[in-house]
mmCIF file of C-alpha atoms in Angstrom:
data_model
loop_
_atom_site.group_PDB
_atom_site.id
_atom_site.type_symbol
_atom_site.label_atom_id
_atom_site.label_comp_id
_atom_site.label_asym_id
_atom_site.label_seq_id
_atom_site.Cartn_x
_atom_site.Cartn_y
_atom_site.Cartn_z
ATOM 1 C CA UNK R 1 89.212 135.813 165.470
ATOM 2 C CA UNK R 2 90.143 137.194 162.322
ATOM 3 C CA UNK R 3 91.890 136.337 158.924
ATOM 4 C CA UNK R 4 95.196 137.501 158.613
ATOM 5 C CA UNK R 5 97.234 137.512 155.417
ATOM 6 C CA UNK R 6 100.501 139.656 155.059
ATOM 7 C CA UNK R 7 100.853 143.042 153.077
ATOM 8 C CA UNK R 8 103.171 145.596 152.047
ATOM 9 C CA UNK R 9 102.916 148.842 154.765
ATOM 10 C CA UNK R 10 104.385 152.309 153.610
ATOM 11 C CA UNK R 11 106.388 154.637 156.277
ATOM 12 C CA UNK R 12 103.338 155.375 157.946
ATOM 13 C CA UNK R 13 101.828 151.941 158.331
ATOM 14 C CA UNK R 14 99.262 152.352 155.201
ATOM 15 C CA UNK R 15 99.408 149.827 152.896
ATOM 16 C CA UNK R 16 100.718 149.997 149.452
ATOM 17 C CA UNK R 17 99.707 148.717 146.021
ATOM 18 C CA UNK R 18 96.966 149.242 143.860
ATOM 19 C CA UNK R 19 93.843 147.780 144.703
ATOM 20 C CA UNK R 20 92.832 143.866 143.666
ATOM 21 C CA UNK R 21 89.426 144.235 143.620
ATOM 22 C CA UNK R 22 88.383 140.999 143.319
ATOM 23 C CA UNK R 23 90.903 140.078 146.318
ATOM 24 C CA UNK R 24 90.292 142.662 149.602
ATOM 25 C CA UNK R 25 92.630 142.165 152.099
ATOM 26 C CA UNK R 26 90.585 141.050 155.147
ATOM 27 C CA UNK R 27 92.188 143.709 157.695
ATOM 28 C CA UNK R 28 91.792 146.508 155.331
ATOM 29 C CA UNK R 29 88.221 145.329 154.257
ATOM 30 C CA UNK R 30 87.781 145.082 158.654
ATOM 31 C CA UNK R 31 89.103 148.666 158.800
ATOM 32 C CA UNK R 32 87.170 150.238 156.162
ATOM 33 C CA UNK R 33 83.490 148.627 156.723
ATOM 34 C CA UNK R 34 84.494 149.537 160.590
ATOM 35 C CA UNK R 35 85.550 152.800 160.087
ATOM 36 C CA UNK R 36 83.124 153.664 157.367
ATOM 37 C CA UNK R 37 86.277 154.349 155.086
ATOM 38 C CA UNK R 38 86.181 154.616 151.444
ATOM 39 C CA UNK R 39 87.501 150.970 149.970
ATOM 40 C CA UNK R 40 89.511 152.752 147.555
ATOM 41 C CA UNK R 41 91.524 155.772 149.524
ATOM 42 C CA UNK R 42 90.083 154.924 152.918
ATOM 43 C CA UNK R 43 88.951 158.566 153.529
ATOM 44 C CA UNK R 44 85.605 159.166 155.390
ATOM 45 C CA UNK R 45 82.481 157.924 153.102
ATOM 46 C CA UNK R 46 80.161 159.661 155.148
ATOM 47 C CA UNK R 47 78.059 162.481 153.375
ATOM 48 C CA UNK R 48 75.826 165.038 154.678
ATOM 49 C CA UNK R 49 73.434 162.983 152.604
ATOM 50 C CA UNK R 50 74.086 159.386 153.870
ATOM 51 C CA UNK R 51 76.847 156.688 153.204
ATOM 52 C CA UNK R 52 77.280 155.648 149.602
ATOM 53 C CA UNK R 53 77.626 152.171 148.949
ATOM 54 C CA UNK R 54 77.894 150.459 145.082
ATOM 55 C CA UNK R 55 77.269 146.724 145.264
ATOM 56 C CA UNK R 56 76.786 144.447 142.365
ATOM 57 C CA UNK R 57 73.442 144.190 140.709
ATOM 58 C CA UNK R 58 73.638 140.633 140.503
ATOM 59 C CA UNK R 59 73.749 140.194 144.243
ATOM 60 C CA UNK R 60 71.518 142.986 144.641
ATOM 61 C CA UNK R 61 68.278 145.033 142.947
ATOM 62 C CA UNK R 62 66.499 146.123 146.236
ATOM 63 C CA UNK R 63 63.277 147.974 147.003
ATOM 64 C CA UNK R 64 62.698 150.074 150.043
ATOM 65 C CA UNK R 65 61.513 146.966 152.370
ATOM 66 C CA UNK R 66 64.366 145.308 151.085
ATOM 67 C CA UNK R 67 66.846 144.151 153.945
ATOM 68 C CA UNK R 68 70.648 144.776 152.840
ATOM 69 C CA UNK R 69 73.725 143.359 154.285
ATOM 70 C CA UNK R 70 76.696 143.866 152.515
ATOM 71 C CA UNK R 71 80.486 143.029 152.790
ATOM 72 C CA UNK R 72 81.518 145.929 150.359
ATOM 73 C CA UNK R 73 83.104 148.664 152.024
ATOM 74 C CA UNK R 74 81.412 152.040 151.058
ATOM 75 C CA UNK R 75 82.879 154.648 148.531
ATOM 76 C CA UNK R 76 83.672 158.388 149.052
ATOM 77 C CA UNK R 77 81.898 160.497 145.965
ATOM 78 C CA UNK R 78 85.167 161.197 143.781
ATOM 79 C CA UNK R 79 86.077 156.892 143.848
ATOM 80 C CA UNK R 80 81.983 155.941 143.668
ATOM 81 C CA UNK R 81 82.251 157.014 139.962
ATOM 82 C CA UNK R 82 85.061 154.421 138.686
ATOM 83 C CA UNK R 83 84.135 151.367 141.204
ATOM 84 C CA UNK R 84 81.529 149.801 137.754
ATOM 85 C CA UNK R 85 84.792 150.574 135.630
ATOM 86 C CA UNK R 86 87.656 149.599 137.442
ATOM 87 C CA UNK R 87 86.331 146.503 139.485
ATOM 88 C CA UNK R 88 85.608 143.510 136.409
ATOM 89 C CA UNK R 89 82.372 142.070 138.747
ATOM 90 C CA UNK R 90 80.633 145.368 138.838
ATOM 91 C CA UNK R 91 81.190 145.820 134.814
ATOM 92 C CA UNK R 92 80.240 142.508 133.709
ATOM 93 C CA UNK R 93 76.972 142.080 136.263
ATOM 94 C CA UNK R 94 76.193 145.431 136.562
ATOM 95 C CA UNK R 95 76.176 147.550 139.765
ATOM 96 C CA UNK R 96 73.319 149.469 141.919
ATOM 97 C CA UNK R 97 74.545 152.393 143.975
ATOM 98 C CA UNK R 98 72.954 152.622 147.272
ATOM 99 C CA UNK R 99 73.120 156.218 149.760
ATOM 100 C CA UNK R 100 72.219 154.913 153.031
ATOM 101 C CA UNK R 101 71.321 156.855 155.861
ATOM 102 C CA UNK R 102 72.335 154.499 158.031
ATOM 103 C CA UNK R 103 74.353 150.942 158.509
ATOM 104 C CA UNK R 104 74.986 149.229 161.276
ATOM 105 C CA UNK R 105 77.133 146.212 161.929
ATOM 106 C CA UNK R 106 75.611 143.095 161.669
ATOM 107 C CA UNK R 107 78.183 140.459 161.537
ATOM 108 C CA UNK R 108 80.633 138.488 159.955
ATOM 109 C CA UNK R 109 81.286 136.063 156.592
ATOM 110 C CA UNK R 110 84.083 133.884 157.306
ATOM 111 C CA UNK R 111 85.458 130.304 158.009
ATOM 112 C CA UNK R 112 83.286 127.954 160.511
ATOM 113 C CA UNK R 113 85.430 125.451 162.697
ATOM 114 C CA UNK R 114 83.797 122.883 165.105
ATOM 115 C CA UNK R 115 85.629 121.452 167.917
ATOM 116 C CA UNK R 116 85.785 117.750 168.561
ATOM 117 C CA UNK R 117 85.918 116.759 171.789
ATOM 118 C CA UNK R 118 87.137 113.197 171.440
ATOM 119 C CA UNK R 119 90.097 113.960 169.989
ATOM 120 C CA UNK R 120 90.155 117.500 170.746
ATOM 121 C CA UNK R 121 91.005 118.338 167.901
ATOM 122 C CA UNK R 122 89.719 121.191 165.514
ATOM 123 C CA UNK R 123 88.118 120.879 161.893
ATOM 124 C CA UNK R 124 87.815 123.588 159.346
ATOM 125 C CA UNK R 125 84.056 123.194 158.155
ATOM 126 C CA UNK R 126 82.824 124.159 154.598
ATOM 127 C CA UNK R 127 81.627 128.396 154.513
ATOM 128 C CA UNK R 128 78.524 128.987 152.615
ATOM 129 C CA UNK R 129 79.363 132.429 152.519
ATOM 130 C CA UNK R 130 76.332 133.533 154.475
ATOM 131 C CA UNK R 131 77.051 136.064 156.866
ATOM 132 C CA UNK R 132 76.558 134.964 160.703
ATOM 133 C CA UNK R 133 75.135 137.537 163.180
ATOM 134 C CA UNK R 134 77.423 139.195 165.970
ATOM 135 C CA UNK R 135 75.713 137.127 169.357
ATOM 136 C CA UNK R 136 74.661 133.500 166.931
ATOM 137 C CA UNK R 137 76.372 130.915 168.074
ATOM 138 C CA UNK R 138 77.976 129.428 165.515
ATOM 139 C CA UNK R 139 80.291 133.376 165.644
ATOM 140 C CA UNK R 140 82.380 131.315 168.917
ATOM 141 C CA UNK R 141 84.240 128.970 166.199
ATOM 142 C CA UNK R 142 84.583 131.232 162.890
ATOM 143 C CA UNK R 143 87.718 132.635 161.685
ATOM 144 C CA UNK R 144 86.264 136.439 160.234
ATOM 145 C CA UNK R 145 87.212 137.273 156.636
ATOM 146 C CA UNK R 146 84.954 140.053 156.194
ATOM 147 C CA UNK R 147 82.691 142.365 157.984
ATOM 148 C CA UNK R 148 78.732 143.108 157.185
ATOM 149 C CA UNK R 149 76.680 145.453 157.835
ATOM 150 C CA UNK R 150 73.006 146.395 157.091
ATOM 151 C CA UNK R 151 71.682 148.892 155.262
ATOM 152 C CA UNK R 152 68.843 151.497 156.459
ATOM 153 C CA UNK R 153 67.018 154.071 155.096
ATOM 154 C CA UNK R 154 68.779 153.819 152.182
ATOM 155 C CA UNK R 155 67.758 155.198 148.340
ATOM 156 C CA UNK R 156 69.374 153.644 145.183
ATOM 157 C CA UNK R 157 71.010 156.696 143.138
ATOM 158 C CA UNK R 158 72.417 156.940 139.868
ATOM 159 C CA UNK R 159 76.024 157.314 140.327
ATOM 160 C CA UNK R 160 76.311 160.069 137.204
ATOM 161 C CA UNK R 161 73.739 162.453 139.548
ATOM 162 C CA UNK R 162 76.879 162.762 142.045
#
């Protein structure tokens, strides 16, 4: 099951506003990771060269062996550029832009629930934020917020190369 919050739609269903970067709406977060969509214009992100990706550095310096999830929806080259300027957690920690070659879906990062049976009733459970795999069990009782997936093959770039 997924989050749903409300949002402002234009005449051909596409939302409208600017972007709260700090706040992604969890559909259009869903449809972009899904999709492979640019976060910012949600246009395809896939290069001939890989998938671009620009995550914080404070989450995330990796090495080759290094295994990457990541909730952040991927860039397209024209938006990659201003994501460290326009988003205040990618200025202030610094950011690390990844070209993947590939990135499949791993899970999700959401809100656990556990069912009690003697009073069948349900409780909402504390999230740790860690993302839980698509088949783990504890994926039956979570409401999704946002989607992950896992980086491959991936090579960290300098964004001012592009």
């Amino acid at each position: 099951m997924w989050a749903r919050v409300s949002q402002s739609l234009d005449e051909h269903g596409v939302p409208t506003g600017a972007p709260l970067w700090r706040m992604v709406n969890p559909i259009r977060q869903r449809e972009t990771m899904l999709r492979l969509r640019c976060q910012f214009c949600r246009e395809p992100a896939r290069t001939q060269d890989g998938i671009l990706f620009v995550l914080s550095a404070e989450e995330c310096v990796p090495e080759a062996t290094t295994t990457v999830r990541t909730a952040q929806p991927p860039f397209c080259l024209k938006h990659a550029r201003m994501a460290p300027r326009r988003c205040s957690h990618l200025a202030e920690h610094g950011h690390v832009a990844l070209l993947a070659q590939s990135a499949p879906l791993y899970g999700v990062i959401g809100t656990p629930h556990r069912y009690a049976a003697a009073d069948r009733s349900i409780h909402v459970l504390a999230s740790d934020g860690v993302p839980v795999p698509y088949g783990g069990a504890a994926l039956d009782w979570m409401i999704a917020a946002q989607l992950v997936r896992t980086l491959r093959a991936f090579k960290v770039i300098n964004l001012d190369d592009l």
